[in-house]
JSON list of C-alpha atoms in Angstrom, two decimals:
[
{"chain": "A", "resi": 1, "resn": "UNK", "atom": "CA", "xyz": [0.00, 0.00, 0.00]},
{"chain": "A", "resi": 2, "resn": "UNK", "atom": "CA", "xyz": [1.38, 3.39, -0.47]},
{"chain": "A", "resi": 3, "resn": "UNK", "atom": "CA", "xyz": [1.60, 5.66, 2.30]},
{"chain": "A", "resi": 4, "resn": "UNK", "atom": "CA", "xyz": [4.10, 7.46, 4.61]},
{"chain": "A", "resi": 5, "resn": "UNK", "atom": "CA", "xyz": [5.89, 5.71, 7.22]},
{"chain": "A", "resi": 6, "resn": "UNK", "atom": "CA", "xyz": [7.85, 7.20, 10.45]},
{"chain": "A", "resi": 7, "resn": "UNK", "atom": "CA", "xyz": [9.82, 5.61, 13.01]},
{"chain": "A", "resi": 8, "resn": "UNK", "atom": "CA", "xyz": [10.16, 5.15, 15.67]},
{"chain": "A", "resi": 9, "resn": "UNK", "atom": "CA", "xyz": [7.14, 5.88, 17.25]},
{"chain": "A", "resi": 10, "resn": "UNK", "atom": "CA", "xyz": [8.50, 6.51, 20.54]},
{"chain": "A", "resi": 11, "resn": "UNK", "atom": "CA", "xyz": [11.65, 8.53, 20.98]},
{"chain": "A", "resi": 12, "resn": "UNK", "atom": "CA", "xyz": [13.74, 9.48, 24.39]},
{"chain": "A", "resi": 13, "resn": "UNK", "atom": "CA", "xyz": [16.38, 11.93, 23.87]},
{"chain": "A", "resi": 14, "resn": "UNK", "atom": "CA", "xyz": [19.13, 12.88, 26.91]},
{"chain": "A", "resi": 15, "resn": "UNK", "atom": "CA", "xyz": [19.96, 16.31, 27.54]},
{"chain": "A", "resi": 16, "resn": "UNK", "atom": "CA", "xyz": [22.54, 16.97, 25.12]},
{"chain": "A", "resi": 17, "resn": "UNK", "atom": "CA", "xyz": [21.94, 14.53, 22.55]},
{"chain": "A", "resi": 18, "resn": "UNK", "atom": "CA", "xyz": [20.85, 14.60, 18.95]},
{"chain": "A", "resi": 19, "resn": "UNK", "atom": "CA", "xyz": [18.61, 11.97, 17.45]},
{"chain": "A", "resi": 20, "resn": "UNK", "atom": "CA", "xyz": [17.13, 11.42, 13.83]},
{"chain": "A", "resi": 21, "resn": "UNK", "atom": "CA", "xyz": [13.24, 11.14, 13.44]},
{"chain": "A", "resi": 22, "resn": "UNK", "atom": "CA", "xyz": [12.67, 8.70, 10.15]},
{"chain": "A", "resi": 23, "resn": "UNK", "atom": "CA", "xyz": [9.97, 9.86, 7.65]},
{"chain": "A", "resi": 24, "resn": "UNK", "atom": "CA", "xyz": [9.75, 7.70, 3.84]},
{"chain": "A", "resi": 25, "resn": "UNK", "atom": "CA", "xyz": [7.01, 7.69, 1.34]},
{"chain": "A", "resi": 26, "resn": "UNK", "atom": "CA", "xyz": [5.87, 5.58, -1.12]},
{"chain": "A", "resi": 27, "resn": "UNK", "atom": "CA", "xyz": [3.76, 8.24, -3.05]},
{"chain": "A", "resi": 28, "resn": "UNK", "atom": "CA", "xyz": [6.14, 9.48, -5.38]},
{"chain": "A", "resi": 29, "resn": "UNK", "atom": "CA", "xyz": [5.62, 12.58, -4.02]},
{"chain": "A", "resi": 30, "resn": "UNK", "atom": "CA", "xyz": [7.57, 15.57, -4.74]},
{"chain": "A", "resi": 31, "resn": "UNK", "atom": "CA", "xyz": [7.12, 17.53, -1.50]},
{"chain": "A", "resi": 32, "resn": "UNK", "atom": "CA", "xyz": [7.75, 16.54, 2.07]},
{"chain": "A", "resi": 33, "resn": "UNK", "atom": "CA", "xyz": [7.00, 18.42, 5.42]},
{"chain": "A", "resi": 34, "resn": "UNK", "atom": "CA", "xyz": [7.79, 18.48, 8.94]},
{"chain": "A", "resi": 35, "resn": "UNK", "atom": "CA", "xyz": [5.44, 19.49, 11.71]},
{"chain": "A", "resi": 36, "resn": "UNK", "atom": "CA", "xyz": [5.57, 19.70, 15.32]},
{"chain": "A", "resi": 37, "resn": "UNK", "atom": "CA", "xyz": [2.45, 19.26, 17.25]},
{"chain": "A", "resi": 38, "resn": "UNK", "atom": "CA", "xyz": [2.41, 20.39, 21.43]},
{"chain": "A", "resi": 39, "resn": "UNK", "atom": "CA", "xyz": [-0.14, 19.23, 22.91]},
{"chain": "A", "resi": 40, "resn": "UNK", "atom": "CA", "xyz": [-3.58, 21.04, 23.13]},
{"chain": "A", "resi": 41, "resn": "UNK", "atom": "CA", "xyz": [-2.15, 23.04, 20.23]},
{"chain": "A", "resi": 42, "resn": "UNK", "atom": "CA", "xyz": [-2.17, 22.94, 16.10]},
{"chain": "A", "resi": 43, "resn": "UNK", "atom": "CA", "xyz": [0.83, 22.28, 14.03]},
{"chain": "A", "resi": 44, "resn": "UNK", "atom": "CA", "xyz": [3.78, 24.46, 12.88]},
{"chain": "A", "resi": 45, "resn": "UNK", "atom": "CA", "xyz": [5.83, 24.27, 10.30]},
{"chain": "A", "resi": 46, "resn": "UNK", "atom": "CA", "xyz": [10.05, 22.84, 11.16]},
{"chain": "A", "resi": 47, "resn": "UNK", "atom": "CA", "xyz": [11.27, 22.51, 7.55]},
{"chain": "A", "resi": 48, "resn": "UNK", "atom": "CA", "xyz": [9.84, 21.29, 4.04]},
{"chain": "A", "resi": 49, "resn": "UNK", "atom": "CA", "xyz": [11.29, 20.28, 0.61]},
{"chain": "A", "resi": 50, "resn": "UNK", "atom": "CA", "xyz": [9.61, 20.53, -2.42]},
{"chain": "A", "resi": 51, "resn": "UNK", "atom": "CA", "xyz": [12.50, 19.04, -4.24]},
{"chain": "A", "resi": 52, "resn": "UNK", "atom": "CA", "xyz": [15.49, 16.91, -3.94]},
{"chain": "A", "resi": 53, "resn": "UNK", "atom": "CA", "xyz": [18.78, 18.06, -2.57]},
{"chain": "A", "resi": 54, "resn": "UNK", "atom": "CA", "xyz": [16.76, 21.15, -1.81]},
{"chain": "A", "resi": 55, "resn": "UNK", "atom": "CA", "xyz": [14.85, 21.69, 1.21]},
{"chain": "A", "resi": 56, "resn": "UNK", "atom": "CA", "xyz": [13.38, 26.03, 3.35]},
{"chain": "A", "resi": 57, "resn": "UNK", "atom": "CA", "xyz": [12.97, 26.61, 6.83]},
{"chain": "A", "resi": 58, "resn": "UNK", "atom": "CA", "xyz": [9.66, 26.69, 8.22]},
{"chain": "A", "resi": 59, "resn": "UNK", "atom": "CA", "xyz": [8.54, 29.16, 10.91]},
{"chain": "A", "resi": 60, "resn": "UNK", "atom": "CA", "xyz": [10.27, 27.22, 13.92]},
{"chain": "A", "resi": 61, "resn": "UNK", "atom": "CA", "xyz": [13.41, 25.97, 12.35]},
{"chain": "A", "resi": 62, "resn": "UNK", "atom": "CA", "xyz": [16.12, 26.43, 15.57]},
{"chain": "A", "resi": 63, "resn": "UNK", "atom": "CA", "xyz": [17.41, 23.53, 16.58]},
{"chain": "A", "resi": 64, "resn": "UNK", "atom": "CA", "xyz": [16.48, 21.11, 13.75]},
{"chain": "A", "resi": 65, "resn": "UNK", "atom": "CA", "xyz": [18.05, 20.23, 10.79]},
{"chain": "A", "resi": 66, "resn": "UNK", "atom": "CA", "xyz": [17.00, 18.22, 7.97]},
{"chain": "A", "resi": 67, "resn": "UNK", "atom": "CA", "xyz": [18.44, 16.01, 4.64]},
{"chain": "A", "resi": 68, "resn": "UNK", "atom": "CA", "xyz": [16.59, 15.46, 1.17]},
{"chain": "A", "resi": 69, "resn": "UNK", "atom": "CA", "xyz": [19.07, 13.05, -0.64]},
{"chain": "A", "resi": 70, "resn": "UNK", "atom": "CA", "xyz": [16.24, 10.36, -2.09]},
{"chain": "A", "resi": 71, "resn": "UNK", "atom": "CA", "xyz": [13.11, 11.21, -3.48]},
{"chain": "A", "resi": 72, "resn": "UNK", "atom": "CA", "xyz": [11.19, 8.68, -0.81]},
{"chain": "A", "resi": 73, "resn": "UNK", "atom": "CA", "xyz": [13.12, 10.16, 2.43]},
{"chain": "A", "resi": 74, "resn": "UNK", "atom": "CA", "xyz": [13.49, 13.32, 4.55]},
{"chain": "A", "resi": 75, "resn": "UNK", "atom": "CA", "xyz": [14.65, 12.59, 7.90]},
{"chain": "A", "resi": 76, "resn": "UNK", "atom": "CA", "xyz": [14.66, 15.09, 10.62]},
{"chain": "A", "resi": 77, "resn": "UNK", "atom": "CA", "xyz": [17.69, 15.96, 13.50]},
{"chain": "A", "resi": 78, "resn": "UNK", "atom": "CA", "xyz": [16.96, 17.08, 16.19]},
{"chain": "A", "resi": 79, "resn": "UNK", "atom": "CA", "xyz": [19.81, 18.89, 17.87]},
{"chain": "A", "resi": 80, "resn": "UNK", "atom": "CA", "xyz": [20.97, 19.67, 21.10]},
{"chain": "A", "resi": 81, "resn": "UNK", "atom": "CA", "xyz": [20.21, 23.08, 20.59]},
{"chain": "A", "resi": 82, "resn": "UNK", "atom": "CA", "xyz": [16.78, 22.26, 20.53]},
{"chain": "A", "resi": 83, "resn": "UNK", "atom": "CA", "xyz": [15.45, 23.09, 24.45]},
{"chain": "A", "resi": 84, "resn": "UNK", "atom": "CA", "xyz": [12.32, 21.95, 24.16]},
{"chain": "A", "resi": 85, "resn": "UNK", "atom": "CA", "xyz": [11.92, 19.24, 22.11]},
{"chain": "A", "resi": 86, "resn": "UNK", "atom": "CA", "xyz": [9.46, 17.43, 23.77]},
{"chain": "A", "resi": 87, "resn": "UNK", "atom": "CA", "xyz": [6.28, 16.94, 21.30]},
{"chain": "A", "resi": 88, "resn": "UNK", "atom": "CA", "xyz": [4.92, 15.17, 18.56]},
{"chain": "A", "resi": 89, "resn": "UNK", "atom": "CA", "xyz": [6.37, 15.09, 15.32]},
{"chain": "A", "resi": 90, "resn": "UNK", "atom": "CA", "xyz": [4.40, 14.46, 12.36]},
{"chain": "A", "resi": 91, "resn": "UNK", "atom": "CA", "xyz": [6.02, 14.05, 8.80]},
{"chain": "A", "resi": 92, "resn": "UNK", "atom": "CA", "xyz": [3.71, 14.97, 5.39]},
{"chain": "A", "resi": 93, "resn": "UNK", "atom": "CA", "xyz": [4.14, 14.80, 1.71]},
{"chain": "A", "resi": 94, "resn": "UNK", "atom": "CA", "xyz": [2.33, 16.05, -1.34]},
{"chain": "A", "resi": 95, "resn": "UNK", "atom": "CA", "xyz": [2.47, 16.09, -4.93]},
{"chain": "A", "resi": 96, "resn": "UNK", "atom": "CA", "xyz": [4.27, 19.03, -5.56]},
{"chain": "A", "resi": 97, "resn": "UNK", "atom": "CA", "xyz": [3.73, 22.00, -7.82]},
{"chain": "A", "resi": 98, "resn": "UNK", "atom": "CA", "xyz": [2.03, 24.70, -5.21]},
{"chain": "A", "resi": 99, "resn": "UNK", "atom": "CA", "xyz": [-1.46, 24.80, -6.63]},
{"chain": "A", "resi": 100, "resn": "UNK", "atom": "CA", "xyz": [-3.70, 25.98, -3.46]},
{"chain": "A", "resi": 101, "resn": "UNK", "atom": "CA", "xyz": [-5.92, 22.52, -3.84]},
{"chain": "A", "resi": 102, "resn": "UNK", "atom": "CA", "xyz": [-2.78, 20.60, -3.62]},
{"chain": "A", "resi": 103, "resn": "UNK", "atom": "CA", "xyz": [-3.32, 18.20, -0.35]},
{"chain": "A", "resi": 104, "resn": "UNK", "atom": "CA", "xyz": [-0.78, 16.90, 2.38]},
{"chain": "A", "resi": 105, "resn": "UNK", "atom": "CA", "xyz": [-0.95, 13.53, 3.52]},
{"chain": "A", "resi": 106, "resn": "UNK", "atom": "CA", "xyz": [0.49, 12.73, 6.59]},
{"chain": "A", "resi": 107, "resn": "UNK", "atom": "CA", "xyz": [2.37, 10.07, 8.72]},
{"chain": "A", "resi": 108, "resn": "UNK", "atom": "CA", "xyz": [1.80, 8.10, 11.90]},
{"chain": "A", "resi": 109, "resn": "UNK", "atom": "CA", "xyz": [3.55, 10.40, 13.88]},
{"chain": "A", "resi": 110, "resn": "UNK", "atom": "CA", "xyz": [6.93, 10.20, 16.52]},
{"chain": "A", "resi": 111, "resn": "UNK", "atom": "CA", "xyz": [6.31, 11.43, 19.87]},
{"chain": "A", "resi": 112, "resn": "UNK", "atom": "CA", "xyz": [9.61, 12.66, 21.32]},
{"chain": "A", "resi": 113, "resn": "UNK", "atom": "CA", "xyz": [10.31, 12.78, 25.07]},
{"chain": "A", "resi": 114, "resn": "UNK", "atom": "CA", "xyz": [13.33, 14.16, 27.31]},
{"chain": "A", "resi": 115, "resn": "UNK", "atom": "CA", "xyz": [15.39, 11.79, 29.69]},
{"chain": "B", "resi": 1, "resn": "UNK", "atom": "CA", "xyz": [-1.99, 38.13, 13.97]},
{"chain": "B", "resi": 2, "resn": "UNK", "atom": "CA", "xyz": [-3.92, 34.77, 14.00]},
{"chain": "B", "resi": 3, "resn": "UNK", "atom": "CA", "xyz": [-4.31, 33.42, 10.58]},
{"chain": "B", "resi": 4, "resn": "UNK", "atom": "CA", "xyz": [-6.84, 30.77, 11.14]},
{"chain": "B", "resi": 5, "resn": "UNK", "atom": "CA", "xyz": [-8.75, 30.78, 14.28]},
{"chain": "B", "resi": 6, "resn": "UNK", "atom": "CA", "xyz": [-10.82, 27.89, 15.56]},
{"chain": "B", "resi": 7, "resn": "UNK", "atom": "CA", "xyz": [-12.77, 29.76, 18.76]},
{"chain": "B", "resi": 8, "resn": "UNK", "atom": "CA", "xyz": [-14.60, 26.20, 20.00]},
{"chain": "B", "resi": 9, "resn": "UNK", "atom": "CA", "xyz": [-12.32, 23.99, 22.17]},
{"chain": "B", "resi": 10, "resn": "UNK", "atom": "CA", "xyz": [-14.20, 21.73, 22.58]},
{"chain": "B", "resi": 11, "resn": "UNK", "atom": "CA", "xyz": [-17.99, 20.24, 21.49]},
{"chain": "B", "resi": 12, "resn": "UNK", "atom": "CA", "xyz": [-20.30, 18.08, 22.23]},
{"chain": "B", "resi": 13, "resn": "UNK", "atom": "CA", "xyz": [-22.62, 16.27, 20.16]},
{"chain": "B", "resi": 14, "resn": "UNK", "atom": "CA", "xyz": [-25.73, 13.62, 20.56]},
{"chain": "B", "resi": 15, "resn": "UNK", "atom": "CA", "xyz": [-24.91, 10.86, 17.96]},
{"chain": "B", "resi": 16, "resn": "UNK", "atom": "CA", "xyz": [-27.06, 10.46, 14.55]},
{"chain": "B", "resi": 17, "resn": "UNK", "atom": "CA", "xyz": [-27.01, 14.75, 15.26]},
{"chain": "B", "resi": 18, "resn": "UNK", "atom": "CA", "xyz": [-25.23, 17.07, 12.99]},
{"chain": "B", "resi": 19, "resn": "UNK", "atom": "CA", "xyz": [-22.64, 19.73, 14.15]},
{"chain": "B", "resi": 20, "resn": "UNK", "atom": "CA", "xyz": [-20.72, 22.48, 12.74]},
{"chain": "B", "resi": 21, "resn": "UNK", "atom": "CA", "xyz": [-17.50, 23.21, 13.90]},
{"chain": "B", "resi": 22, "resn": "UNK", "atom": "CA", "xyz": [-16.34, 26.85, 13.15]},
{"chain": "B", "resi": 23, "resn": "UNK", "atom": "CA", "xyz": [-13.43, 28.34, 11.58]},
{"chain": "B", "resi": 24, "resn": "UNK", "atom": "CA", "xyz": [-12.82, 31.39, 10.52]},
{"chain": "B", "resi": 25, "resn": "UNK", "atom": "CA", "xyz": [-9.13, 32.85, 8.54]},
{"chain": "B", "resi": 26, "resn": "UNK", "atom": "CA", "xyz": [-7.39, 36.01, 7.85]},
{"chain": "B", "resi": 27, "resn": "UNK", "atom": "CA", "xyz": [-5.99, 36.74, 4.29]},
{"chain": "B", "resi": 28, "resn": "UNK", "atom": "CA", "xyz": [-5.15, 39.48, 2.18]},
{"chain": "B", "resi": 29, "resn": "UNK", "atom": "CA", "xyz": [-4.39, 36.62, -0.87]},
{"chain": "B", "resi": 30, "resn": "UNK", "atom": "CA", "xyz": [-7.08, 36.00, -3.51]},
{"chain": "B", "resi": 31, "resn": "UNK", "atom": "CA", "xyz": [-6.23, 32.52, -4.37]},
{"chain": "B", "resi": 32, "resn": "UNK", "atom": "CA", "xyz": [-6.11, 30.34, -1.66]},
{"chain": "B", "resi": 33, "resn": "UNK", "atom": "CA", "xyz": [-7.09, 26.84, -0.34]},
{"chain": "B", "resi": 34, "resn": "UNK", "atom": "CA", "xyz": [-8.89, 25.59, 2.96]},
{"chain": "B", "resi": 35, "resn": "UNK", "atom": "CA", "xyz": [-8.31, 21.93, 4.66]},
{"chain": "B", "resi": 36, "resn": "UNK", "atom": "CA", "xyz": [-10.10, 20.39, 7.44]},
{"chain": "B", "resi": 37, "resn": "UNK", "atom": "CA", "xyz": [-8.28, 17.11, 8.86]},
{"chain": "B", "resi": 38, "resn": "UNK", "atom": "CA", "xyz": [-9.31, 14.93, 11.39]},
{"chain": "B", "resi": 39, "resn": "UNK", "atom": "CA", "xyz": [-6.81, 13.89, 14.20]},
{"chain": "B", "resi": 40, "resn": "UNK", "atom": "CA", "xyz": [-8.08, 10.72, 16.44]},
{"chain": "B", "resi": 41, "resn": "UNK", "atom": "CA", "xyz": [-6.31, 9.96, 19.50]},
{"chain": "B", "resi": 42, "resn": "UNK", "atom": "CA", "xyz": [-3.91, 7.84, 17.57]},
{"chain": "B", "resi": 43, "resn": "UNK", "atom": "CA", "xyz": [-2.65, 10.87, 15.98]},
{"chain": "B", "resi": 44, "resn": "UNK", "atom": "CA", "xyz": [-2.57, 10.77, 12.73]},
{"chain": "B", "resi": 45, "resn": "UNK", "atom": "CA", "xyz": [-3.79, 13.36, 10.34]},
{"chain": "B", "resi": 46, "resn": "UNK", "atom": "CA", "xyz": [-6.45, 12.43, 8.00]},
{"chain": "B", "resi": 47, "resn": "UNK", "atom": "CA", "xyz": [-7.66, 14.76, 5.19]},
{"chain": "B", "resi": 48, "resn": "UNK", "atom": "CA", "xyz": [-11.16, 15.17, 5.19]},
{"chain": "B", "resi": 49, "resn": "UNK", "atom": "CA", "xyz": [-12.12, 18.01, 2.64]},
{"chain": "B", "resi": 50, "resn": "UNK", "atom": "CA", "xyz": [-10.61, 21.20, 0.52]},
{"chain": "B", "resi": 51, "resn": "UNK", "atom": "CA", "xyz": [-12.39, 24.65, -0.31]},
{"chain": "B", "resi": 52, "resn": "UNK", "atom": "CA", "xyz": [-11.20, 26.85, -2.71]},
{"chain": "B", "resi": 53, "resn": "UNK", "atom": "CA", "xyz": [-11.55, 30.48, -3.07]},
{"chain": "B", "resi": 54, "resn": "UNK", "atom": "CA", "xyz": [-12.83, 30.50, -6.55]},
{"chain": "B", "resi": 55, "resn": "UNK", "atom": "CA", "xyz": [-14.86, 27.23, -5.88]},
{"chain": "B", "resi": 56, "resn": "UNK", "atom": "CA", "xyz": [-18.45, 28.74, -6.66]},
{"chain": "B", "resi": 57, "resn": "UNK", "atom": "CA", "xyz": [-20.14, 25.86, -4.65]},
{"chain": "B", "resi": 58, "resn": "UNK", "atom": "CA", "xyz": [-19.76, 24.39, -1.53]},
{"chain": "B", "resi": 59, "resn": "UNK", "atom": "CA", "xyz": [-17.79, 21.39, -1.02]},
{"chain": "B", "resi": 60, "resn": "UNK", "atom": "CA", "xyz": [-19.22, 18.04, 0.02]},
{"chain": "B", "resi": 61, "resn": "UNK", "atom": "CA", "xyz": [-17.82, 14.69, 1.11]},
{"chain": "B", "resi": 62, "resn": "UNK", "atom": "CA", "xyz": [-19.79, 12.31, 2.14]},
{"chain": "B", "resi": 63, "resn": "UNK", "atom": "CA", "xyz": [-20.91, 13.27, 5.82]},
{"chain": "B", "resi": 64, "resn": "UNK", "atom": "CA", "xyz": [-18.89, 16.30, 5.54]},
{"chain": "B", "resi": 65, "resn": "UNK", "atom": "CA", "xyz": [-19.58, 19.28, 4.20]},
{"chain": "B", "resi": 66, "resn": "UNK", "atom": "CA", "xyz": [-18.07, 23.06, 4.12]},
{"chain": "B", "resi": 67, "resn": "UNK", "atom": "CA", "xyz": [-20.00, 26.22, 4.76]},
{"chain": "B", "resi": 68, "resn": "UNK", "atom": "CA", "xyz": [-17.79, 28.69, 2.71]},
{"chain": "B", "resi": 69, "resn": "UNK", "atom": "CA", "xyz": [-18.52, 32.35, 3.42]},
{"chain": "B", "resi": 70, "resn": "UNK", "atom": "CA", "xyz": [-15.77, 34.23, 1.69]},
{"chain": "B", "resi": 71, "resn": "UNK", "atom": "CA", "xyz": [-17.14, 37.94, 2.51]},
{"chain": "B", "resi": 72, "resn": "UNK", "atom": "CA", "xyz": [-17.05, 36.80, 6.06]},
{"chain": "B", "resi": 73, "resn": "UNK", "atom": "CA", "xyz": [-14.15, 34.78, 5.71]},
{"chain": "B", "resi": 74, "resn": "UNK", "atom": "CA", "xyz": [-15.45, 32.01, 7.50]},
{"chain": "B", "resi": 75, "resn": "UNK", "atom": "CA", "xyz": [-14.97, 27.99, 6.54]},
{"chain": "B", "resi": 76, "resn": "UNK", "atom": "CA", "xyz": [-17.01, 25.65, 8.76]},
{"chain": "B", "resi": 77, "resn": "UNK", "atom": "CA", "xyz": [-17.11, 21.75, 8.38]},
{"chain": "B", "resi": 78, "resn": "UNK", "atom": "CA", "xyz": [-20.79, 20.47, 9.09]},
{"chain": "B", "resi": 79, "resn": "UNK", "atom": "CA", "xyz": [-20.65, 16.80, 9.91]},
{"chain": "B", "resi": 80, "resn": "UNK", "atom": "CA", "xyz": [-23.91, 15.23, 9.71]},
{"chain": "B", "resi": 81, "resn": "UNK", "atom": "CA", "xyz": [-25.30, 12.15, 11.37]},
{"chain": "B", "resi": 82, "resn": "UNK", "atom": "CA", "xyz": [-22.41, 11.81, 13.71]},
{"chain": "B", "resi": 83, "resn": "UNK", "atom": "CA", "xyz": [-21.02, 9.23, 14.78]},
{"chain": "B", "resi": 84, "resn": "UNK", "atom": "CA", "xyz": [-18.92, 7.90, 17.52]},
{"chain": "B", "resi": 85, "resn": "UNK", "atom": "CA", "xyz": [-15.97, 7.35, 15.14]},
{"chain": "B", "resi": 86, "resn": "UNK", "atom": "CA", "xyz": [-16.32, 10.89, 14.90]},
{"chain": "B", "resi": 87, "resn": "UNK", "atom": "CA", "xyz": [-14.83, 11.98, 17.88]},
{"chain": "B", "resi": 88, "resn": "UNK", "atom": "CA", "xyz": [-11.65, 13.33, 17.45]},
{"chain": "B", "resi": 89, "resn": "UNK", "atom": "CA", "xyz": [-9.64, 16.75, 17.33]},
{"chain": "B", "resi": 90, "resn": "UNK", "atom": "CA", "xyz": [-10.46, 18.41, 14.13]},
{"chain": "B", "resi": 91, "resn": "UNK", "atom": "CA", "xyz": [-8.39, 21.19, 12.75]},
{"chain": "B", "resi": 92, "resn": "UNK", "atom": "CA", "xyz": [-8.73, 23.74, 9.78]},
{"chain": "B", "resi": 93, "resn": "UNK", "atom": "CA", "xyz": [-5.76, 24.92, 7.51]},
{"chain": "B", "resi": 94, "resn": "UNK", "atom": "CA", "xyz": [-5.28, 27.27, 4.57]},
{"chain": "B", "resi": 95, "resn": "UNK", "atom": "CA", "xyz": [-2.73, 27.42, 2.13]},
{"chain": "B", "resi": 96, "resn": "UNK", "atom": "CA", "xyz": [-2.16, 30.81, 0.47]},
{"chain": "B", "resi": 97, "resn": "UNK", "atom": "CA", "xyz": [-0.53, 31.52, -3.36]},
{"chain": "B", "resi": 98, "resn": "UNK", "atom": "CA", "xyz": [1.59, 33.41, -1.93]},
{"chain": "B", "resi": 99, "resn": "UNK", "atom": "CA", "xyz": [3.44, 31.50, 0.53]},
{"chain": "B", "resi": 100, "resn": "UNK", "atom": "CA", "xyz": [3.71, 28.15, -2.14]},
{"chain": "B", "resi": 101, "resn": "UNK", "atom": "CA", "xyz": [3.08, 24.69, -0.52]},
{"chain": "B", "resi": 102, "resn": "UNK", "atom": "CA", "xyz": [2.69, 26.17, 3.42]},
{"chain": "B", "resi": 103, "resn": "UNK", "atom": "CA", "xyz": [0.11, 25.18, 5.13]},
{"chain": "B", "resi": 104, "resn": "UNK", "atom": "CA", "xyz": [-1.33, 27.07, 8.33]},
{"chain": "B", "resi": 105, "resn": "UNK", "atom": "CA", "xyz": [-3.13, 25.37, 10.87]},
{"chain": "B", "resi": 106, "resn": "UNK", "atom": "CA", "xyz": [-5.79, 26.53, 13.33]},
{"chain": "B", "resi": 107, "resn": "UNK", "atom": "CA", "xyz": [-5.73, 25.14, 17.34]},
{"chain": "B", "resi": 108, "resn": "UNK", "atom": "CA", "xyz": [-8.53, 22.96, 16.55]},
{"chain": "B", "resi": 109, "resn": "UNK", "atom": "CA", "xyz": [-12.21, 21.67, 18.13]},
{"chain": "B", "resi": 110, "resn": "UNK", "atom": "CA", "xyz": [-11.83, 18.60, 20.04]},
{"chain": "B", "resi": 111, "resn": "UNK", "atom": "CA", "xyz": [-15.04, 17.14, 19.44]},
{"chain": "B", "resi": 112, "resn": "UNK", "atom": "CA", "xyz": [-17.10, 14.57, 21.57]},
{"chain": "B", "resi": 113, "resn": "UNK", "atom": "CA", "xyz": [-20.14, 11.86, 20.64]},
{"chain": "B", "resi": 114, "resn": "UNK", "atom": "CA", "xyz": [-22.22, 10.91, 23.13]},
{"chain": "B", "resi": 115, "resn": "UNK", "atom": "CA", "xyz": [-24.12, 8.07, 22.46]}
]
């Protein structure tokens, strides 16, 4: 089936550590997104690519970094100079292109927690 | 200033009833898109239905529907005969031309069926 994967599901980070947040897709979609999700709250925007090798800054890009090497893949760091990372990250793609009625499709989700 | 504002936390509704859950959006773009996903406690985002600004009718999805009022800039999703797979958090989004693939979410309605 295609789809969008993350893993893991569960992730514990120690103070001072960085840790990668999987996100692949099946969909052959151009774009991919990252979103972080606290709790009561809606999402905001970490980073997105709407191409390989290419990849903008959302609106709450400190402390994250991401990759876009393959089509399929856009994993997410999160650094150490991330304070707060504790949350729930969700991972979306879409077609690509920018047309308004172009729809995301999201991911299971990774909810991050600090040691 | 808020871009998308979802002013009911929370809601209530008797199941086989219909709701509306409110949203209303600030933009000074002509072309632009509005999303409603659903978010049950697992987490995962799940598209529902789009609206766009030159769309001359309403959309419709099955049990959902969107009450577009562009002079008031208002978007609300009406579910109708509700059903206890319905509760969830439900949140609205709009993309703008402007700002290419970004999508900007509301808080969202957390919303409850009582059976």
């Amino acid at each position: 089936d295609g789809g969008i994967t993350q893993s893991p599901k569960y992730l514990f980070r120690k103070e001072g550590q960085n840790v990668t947040l999987s996100c692949e897709q099946n969909l052959n979609h151009d774009a991919m997104y990252w979103y972080r999700q606290d709790p009561g709250q809606g999402l905001r925007l970490i980073y997105y690519s709407q191409i390989v090798n290419d990849f903008q800054k959302g609106d709450i890009a400190e402390g994250y970094s991401v990759s876009r090497e393959k089509k399929e893949s856009f994993p997410l760091t999160v650094t150490s100079a991330q304070k707060n990372p504790t949350a729930f990250y969700l991972c979306a793609s879409s077609p690509g292109g920018g047309i308004t009625r172009e729809t995301q499709y999201f991911g299971p989700g990774t909810r991050l927690l600090v040691l | 200033a808020q871009k998308i504002t979802q002013t009911q936390p929370g809601m209530f509704v008797q199941e086989k009833e219909a709701v509306t859950l409110d949203c209303t959006y600030d933009t000074s773009d002509q072309s632009y898109g509005l999303f409603w996903y659903k978010q049950p406690s697992s987490g995962e985002m799940i598209f529902l239905i789009y609206q766009g600004s030159y769309d001359e009718q309403n959309a419709t999805e099955g049990r959902y529907s969107l009450n577009f009022q562009k002079a008031r800039k208002s978007a609300n999703l009406v579910i109708s005969a509700s059903q206890l797979g319905d509760s969830a958090m439900y949140f609205c989004a709009m993309r703008e031309r402007e700002y290419g693939n970004k999508l900007v979410f509301g808080a969202g309605t957390i919303l409850r069926v009582k059976s």
